[in-house]
């Protein structure tokens, strides 16, 4: 796919949400690989504290710092960060109040609990704040380097070409990203307010989109559509729909159509089985015909769900069900699919 054919050129923060268990972490990682390929640098951020990224990339649990976890196809690096809200709070206290030490004391006195559990809005700001800080971060230049550049080169390049956020599930996503509303009751002025405003500026900008993972099943699809409406409702940009774990039909369309009506030519099936050398071809054909009908009906139900997802009018990508175990090779395969379909 050539440059310009990619659907999300110009987007620098990709938020990935969806119903739990549909493959958010897997597809966020694959998207990071896809975006990094060809020599880019991408940060994959995990906020649910499950170390899912480390597991996926086969590396030891991530410390609270950015580190390279994979090399992308045709060069490029994927770095990863597992954000821990408590550590993010300490960072934050240091950044705004120069009080890391105080922060450590606060931890002992349980005040960190205030921000991480009692005021969940503050917790979310810490997590989204970490991701948006990485989006804005520029390469540090020393004074001589700055002086040697012409004014139009004055701004240093970004450290990361893109950041992918493995976000909370659909039920929590709008609230999670709507940081402004969350801290409104918490801080009206001062550094927390300013910080929230800066986080929100990145999240609302055209550089940020929210992608939804769905499957060709009723519940995940419905959650995806509801989530999209809710995220749009708080004024954020919807990205694409990543339809995960797609299985290809086992039979040609005309056979599926008749089987979907409950009609299977059992005699023809038995003749086929017999000519393939199977004993008891008739009984096998009988049993098999039931499975064929079930399969055809499932394919039809999936087509209905696909139509409903298409109705949302967003770019869709279909990612295959990896049947031989999800591992690094599977991740790279999904990344290839995303690239071929224009997602990166
Ligand atoms: N395309 C796929 N093919 C096969 N297995 C998948 C695929 N995508 C995800 N999985 C598996 O499904 C499970 C849930 O995926 P995960 O990414 O952890 O979901 P989530 O982050 O949404 O909870 C994992 O075991 C993962 O390996
Ligand atoms: Mg996950």
Coordinates of C-alpha atoms and ligand atoms in Angstrom, one line a residue:
X1 CA 0.0 0.0 0.0
X2 CA 1.5 3.3 -1.0
X3 CA 1.6 6.4 1.2
X4 CA -1.7 8.4 1.0
X5 CA -3.7 5.2 0.7
X6 CA -3.6 4.8 4.4
X7 CA -6.8 5.7 6.2
X8 CA -5.2 7.3 9.3
X9 CA -2.4 9.5 7.9
X10 CA -2.0 12.4 10.3
X11 CA -3.4 10.6 13.2
X12 CA -0.9 10.3 16.1
X13 CA -3.0 8.9 18.9
X14 CA -4.9 5.7 18.2
X15 CA -7.2 4.7 21.0
X16 CA -8.4 1.0 20.8
X17 CA -11.5 0.0 22.7
X18 CA -14.2 -2.7 22.4
X19 CA -16.0 -5.3 24.4
X20 CA -13.8 -7.2 26.9
X21 CA -12.2 -10.3 25.4
X22 CA -12.7 -9.3 21.8
X23 CA -9.0 -8.7 21.2
X24 CA -8.3 -5.1 22.2
X25 CA -4.8 -5.8 23.5
X26 CA -4.0 -8.1 20.5
X27 CA -5.2 -5.6 17.9
X28 CA -3.7 -2.6 19.6
X29 CA -0.3 -4.5 19.5
X30 CA -0.9 -5.5 15.8
X31 CA -1.8 -1.9 14.9
X32 CA 1.3 -0.6 16.7
X33 CA 3.4 -3.1 14.6
X34 CA 1.6 -2.1 11.4
X35 CA 2.1 1.7 12.1
X36 CA 5.8 1.2 12.9
X37 CA 6.6 -0.8 9.8
X38 CA 8.9 0.9 7.3
X39 CA 11.0 2.7 9.9
X40 CA 8.6 4.5 12.2
X41 CA 8.7 4.6 16.0
X42 CA 5.5 3.8 17.8
X43 CA 4.6 3.6 21.5
X44 CA 2.0 1.1 22.7
X45 CA 0.5 2.1 26.0
X46 CA -1.4 -0.3 28.4
X47 CA -3.5 1.2 31.2
X48 CA -5.3 -1.8 32.6
X49 CA -2.4 -3.1 34.5
X50 CA -2.6 -6.6 33.3
X51 CA 0.8 -6.9 31.5
X52 CA -1.0 -8.2 28.5
X53 CA 1.5 -6.5 26.2
X54 CA 4.5 -8.2 27.8
X55 CA 2.8 -11.5 27.4
X56 CA 2.0 -10.9 23.8
X57 CA 5.5 -9.9 22.9
X58 CA 7.0 -12.6 25.0
X59 CA 9.0 -10.4 27.2
X60 CA 9.3 -10.0 31.0
X61 CA 6.7 -7.8 32.8
X62 CA 7.2 -4.2 31.7
X63 CA 8.6 -1.9 34.4
X64 CA 7.1 1.6 34.5
X65 CA 9.2 2.9 31.7
X66 CA 9.1 2.8 27.9
X67 CA 11.1 0.1 26.3
X68 CA 11.4 -1.5 22.9
X69 CA 9.4 -4.7 22.6
X70 CA 9.5 -5.5 18.9
X71 CA 11.0 -4.6 15.6
X72 CA 8.4 -3.9 12.9
X73 CA 8.4 -5.4 9.4
X74 CA 10.9 -3.5 7.1
X75 CA 12.4 -1.7 10.1
X76 CA 10.7 0.4 12.7
X77 CA 10.3 0.0 16.4
X78 CA 7.5 -0.7 18.8
X79 CA 8.1 0.5 22.3
X80 CA 5.7 -0.3 25.1
X81 CA 4.7 1.2 28.4
X82 CA 2.4 -0.3 31.1
X83 CA 1.1 2.7 33.0
X84 CA 0.7 2.1 36.7
X85 CA -1.6 4.8 38.1
X86 CA 0.3 5.1 41.4
X87 CA 3.6 5.7 39.6
X88 CA 1.9 8.1 37.2
X89 CA 0.7 10.0 40.2
X90 CA 4.2 10.3 41.6
X91 CA 5.4 11.5 38.2
X92 CA 2.7 14.0 38.2
X93 CA 3.3 15.4 41.6
X94 CA 6.9 15.8 40.7
X95 CA 6.1 17.5 37.4
X96 CA 3.7 20.0 38.8
X97 CA 4.7 20.5 42.4
X98 CA 8.3 19.2 42.5
X99 CA 7.3 16.9 45.2
X100 CA 8.3 13.3 44.4
X101 CA 9.5 12.8 48.0
X102 CA 6.2 14.1 49.3
X103 CA 4.5 11.7 46.8
X104 CA 6.3 8.8 48.3
X105 CA 5.2 9.8 51.8
X106 CA 1.7 10.2 50.4
X107 CA 1.8 6.6 49.2
X108 CA 2.6 5.5 52.7
X109 CA -0.3 7.5 54.1
X110 CA -2.6 6.1 51.6
X111 CA -3.3 9.5 49.9
X112 CA -2.4 7.9 46.6
X113 CA -5.5 5.9 47.1
X114 CA -7.5 9.1 47.0
X115 CA -6.5 9.7 43.4
X116 CA -6.5 6.1 42.3
X117 CA -9.7 4.8 43.9
X118 CA -11.7 7.6 45.6
X119 CA -11.4 10.0 42.8
X120 CA -11.4 7.7 39.7
X121 CA -11.6 10.8 37.5
X122 CA -8.2 11.8 38.7
X123 CA -6.9 8.3 38.0
X124 CA -8.1 8.5 34.4
X125 CA -6.4 11.9 33.9
X126 CA -3.1 10.3 35.1
X127 CA -3.4 7.5 32.6
X128 CA -4.6 9.5 29.6
X129 CA -2.1 12.2 30.6
X130 CA 0.7 9.7 30.2
X131 CA -0.4 8.8 26.7
X132 CA -1.0 12.3 25.5
X133 CA 2.4 13.4 27.0
X134 CA 4.0 10.8 24.8
X135 CA 2.1 12.1 21.8
X136 CA 3.3 15.6 22.3
X137 CA 6.9 14.8 23.3
X138 CA 9.6 16.1 21.1
X139 CA 13.2 15.1 20.7
X140 CA 15.4 17.1 23.1
X141 CA 17.9 19.3 21.4
X142 CA 20.8 21.1 23.0
X143 CA 21.4 24.8 22.6
X144 CA 24.1 24.5 19.9
X145 CA 21.9 22.3 17.8
X146 CA 19.0 24.7 18.1
X147 CA 21.2 27.7 17.2
X148 CA 22.5 25.9 14.1
X149 CA 19.0 25.5 12.6
X150 CA 16.9 27.9 10.6
X151 CA 13.7 29.2 12.2
X152 CA 11.5 26.9 10.2
X153 CA 13.4 24.0 11.7
X154 CA 13.1 25.4 15.2
X155 CA 10.7 22.7 16.4
X156 CA 12.3 19.4 17.1
X157 CA 10.6 16.3 15.6
X158 CA 8.3 14.2 17.7
X159 CA 9.8 11.3 19.6
X160 CA 7.0 9.0 18.5
X161 CA 5.4 8.9 15.1
X162 CA 2.3 7.4 16.7
X163 CA 1.0 6.3 20.1
X164 CA -1.5 3.4 20.4
X165 CA -3.5 3.2 23.6
X166 CA -4.9 -0.2 24.6
X167 CA -7.8 1.4 26.4
X168 CA -10.5 0.3 28.8
X169 CA -13.5 -1.5 27.4
X170 CA -16.4 0.1 25.6
X171 CA -18.5 0.5 28.7
X172 CA -16.0 2.8 30.2
X173 CA -14.3 4.5 27.2
X174 CA -16.3 7.7 26.9
X175 CA -15.9 8.5 30.6
X176 CA -12.2 7.5 30.5
X177 CA -11.5 9.9 27.6
X178 CA -13.8 12.7 28.7
X179 CA -11.2 13.9 31.2
X180 CA -12.5 17.4 31.3
X181 CA -15.8 16.4 32.6
X182 CA -14.2 14.0 35.1
X183 CA -12.0 16.6 36.7
X184 CA -14.6 19.4 36.5
X185 CA -15.8 18.7 40.0
X186 CA -12.3 18.1 41.2
X187 CA -10.4 21.2 40.1
X188 CA -11.6 24.4 38.6
X189 CA -8.2 26.2 38.5
X190 CA -4.6 25.4 39.1
X191 CA -2.2 22.8 37.7
X192 CA -4.6 19.9 37.7
X193 CA -7.1 21.9 35.7
X194 CA -4.3 23.1 33.2
X195 CA -3.1 19.5 32.9
X196 CA -6.6 18.2 32.2
X197 CA -7.0 20.9 29.6
X198 CA -3.8 20.0 27.8
X199 CA -4.8 16.3 27.8
X200 CA -8.2 17.1 26.4
X201 CA -6.7 19.3 23.7
X202 CA -4.8 16.3 22.4
X203 CA -7.7 13.9 22.8
X204 CA -10.2 16.2 20.9
X205 CA -7.7 17.1 18.2
X206 CA -8.0 15.6 14.7
X207 CA -4.7 13.8 15.6
X208 CA -6.7 11.4 17.9
X209 CA -9.2 8.7 16.9
X210 CA -11.0 6.0 18.8
X211 CA -11.0 2.6 17.0
X212 CA -13.6 -0.1 18.0
X213 CA -12.9 -3.8 18.1
X214 CA -15.9 -5.9 17.2
X215 CA -16.7 -9.4 16.2
X216 CA -19.3 -10.9 13.9
X217 CA -21.5 -11.6 16.8
X218 CA -24.5 -9.8 18.2
X219 CA -23.2 -8.7 21.6
X220 CA -19.7 -7.4 20.6
X221 CA -21.2 -5.7 17.6
X222 CA -24.0 -4.0 19.6
X223 CA -21.4 -2.8 22.2
X224 CA -19.3 -1.4 19.4
X225 CA -22.2 0.5 17.9
X226 CA -23.4 1.8 21.3
X227 CA -19.8 2.8 22.2
X228 CA -19.4 4.7 19.0
X229 CA -22.5 6.7 19.7
X230 CA -21.4 7.5 23.2
X231 CA -17.9 8.5 22.2
X232 CA -19.2 10.6 19.4
X233 CA -21.6 12.1 22.0
X234 CA -18.7 13.5 24.0
X235 CA -17.3 15.1 20.9
X236 CA -14.4 12.7 20.1
X237 CA -13.3 11.4 16.7
X238 CA -14.4 7.8 15.8
X239 CA -11.8 5.8 13.9
X240 CA -12.4 2.5 12.3
X241 CA -14.0 -0.8 13.2
X242 CA -11.6 -3.7 13.7
X243 CA -13.7 -6.8 13.1
X244 CA -11.7 -9.5 14.8
X245 CA -11.7 -13.3 14.7
X246 CA -13.3 -13.6 11.3
X247 CA -13.7 -17.1 10.0
X248 CA -14.0 -17.7 6.2
X249 CA -16.9 -19.8 5.0
X250 CA -16.2 -23.4 4.3
X251 CA -18.5 -23.7 1.4
X252 CA -19.2 -21.8 -1.8
X253 CA -22.0 -19.2 -1.7
X254 CA -24.6 -21.2 -3.7
X255 CA -24.3 -24.2 -1.3
X256 CA -24.5 -21.9 1.7
X257 CA -27.6 -20.3 0.3
X258 CA -29.5 -23.6 0.0
X259 CA -28.1 -25.1 3.2
X260 CA -29.2 -21.9 5.0
X261 CA -32.7 -22.9 4.0
X262 CA -32.1 -26.3 5.6
X263 CA -31.6 -28.0 2.3
X264 CA -28.6 -30.3 1.8
X265 CA -28.4 -32.8 -1.0
X266 CA -27.6 -35.8 1.3
X267 CA -27.4 -38.3 -1.6
X268 CA -24.8 -36.2 -3.4
X269 CA -22.9 -35.8 -0.2
X270 CA -23.0 -39.5 0.4
X271 CA -21.8 -40.2 -3.1
X272 CA -18.9 -37.8 -2.6
X273 CA -17.9 -39.4 0.7
X274 CA -18.1 -42.8 -0.9
X275 CA -15.9 -41.8 -3.8
X276 CA -13.4 -40.4 -1.3
X277 CA -13.2 -43.9 0.2
X278 CA -15.3 -43.4 3.3
X279 CA -17.2 -46.3 4.8
X280 CA -20.7 -45.8 6.1
X281 CA -21.0 -42.8 3.8
X282 CA -24.8 -42.6 4.2
X283 CA -24.7 -42.2 8.0
X284 CA -21.8 -39.8 7.8
X285 CA -23.7 -37.7 5.2
X286 CA -26.7 -37.5 7.5
X287 CA -24.7 -36.3 10.4
X288 CA -22.7 -33.9 8.3
X289 CA -25.7 -32.3 6.7
X290 CA -26.8 -31.0 10.2
X291 CA -23.5 -29.4 10.6
X292 CA -23.6 -27.9 7.2
X293 CA -27.0 -26.3 7.9
X294 CA -25.6 -24.9 11.2
X295 CA -22.6 -23.5 9.5
X296 CA -24.6 -21.9 6.7
X297 CA -26.9 -20.3 9.3
X298 CA -24.0 -19.0 11.2
X299 CA -22.5 -17.5 8.1
X300 CA -25.8 -15.8 7.3
X301 CA -26.1 -14.4 10.9
X302 CA -22.5 -13.1 10.5
X303 CA -23.4 -11.4 7.3
X304 CA -26.3 -9.6 9.0
X305 CA -23.9 -8.4 11.8
X306 CA -21.5 -7.3 9.1
X307 CA -24.2 -5.3 7.4
X308 CA -25.1 -3.6 10.7
X309 CA -21.5 -2.7 11.3
X310 CA -21.2 -1.4 7.7
X311 CA -24.2 0.9 8.5
X312 CA -22.0 2.8 10.9
X313 CA -20.3 4.2 7.8
X314 CA -16.7 3.9 9.2
X315 CA -13.7 2.2 7.6
X316 CA -13.8 -1.5 8.5
X317 CA -11.0 -4.0 8.7
X318 CA -11.5 -7.8 9.0
X319 CA -8.9 -9.7 10.9
X320 CA -8.9 -13.5 10.7
X321 CA -9.3 -15.9 13.6
X322 CA -5.8 -17.3 14.1
X323 CA -6.5 -21.0 14.7
X324 CA -3.0 -22.3 15.4
X325 CA -2.5 -20.3 18.7
X326 CA -1.9 -16.6 19.1
X327 CA 1.8 -15.9 19.3
X328 CA 4.2 -13.4 17.8
X329 CA 3.8 -14.8 14.3
X330 CA 0.1 -14.3 14.7
X331 CA 0.6 -10.6 15.7
X332 CA 2.7 -10.0 12.7
X333 CA 0.1 -11.7 10.5
X334 CA -2.6 -9.4 11.9
X335 CA -0.3 -6.4 11.4
X336 CA 0.1 -7.4 7.7
X337 CA -3.6 -7.6 7.3
X338 CA -4.1 -4.2 8.8
X339 CA -1.6 -2.7 6.4
X340 CA -3.0 -4.5 3.4
X341 CA -6.4 -3.2 4.3
X342 CA -5.1 0.4 4.6
X343 CA -5.4 0.8 8.4
X344 CA -1.7 1.7 8.6
Ligands
LIG1 N1 -7.5 -12.8 15.7 C1 -7.4 -13.6 16.7 N2 -7.3 -14.9 16.5 C2 -7.2 -15.8 17.5 N3 -7.2 -15.5 18.8 C3 -7.3 -14.1 19.1 C4 -7.4 -13.2 18.0 N4 -7.5 -11.9 18.6 C5 -7.4 -12.2 20.0 N5 -7.3 -13.5 20.2 C6 -7.3 -14.1 21.6 O1 -8.4 -13.8 22.3 C7 -8.1 -13.6 23.7 C8 -8.5 -12.2 24.1 O2 -7.7 -11.2 23.4 P1 -7.2 -9.9 24.1 O3 -6.4 -9.2 23.1 O4 -6.6 -10.2 25.4 O5 -8.6 -9.2 24.4 P2 -9.0 -7.9 25.3 O6 -7.8 -7.1 25.4 O7 -10.1 -7.3 24.5 O8 -9.5 -8.5 26.5 C9 -6.7 -13.8 23.8 O9 -6.5 -15.2 24.2 C10 -6.1 -13.6 22.4 O10 -4.9 -14.4 22.2
LIG2 MG1 -6.8 -6.4 27.1

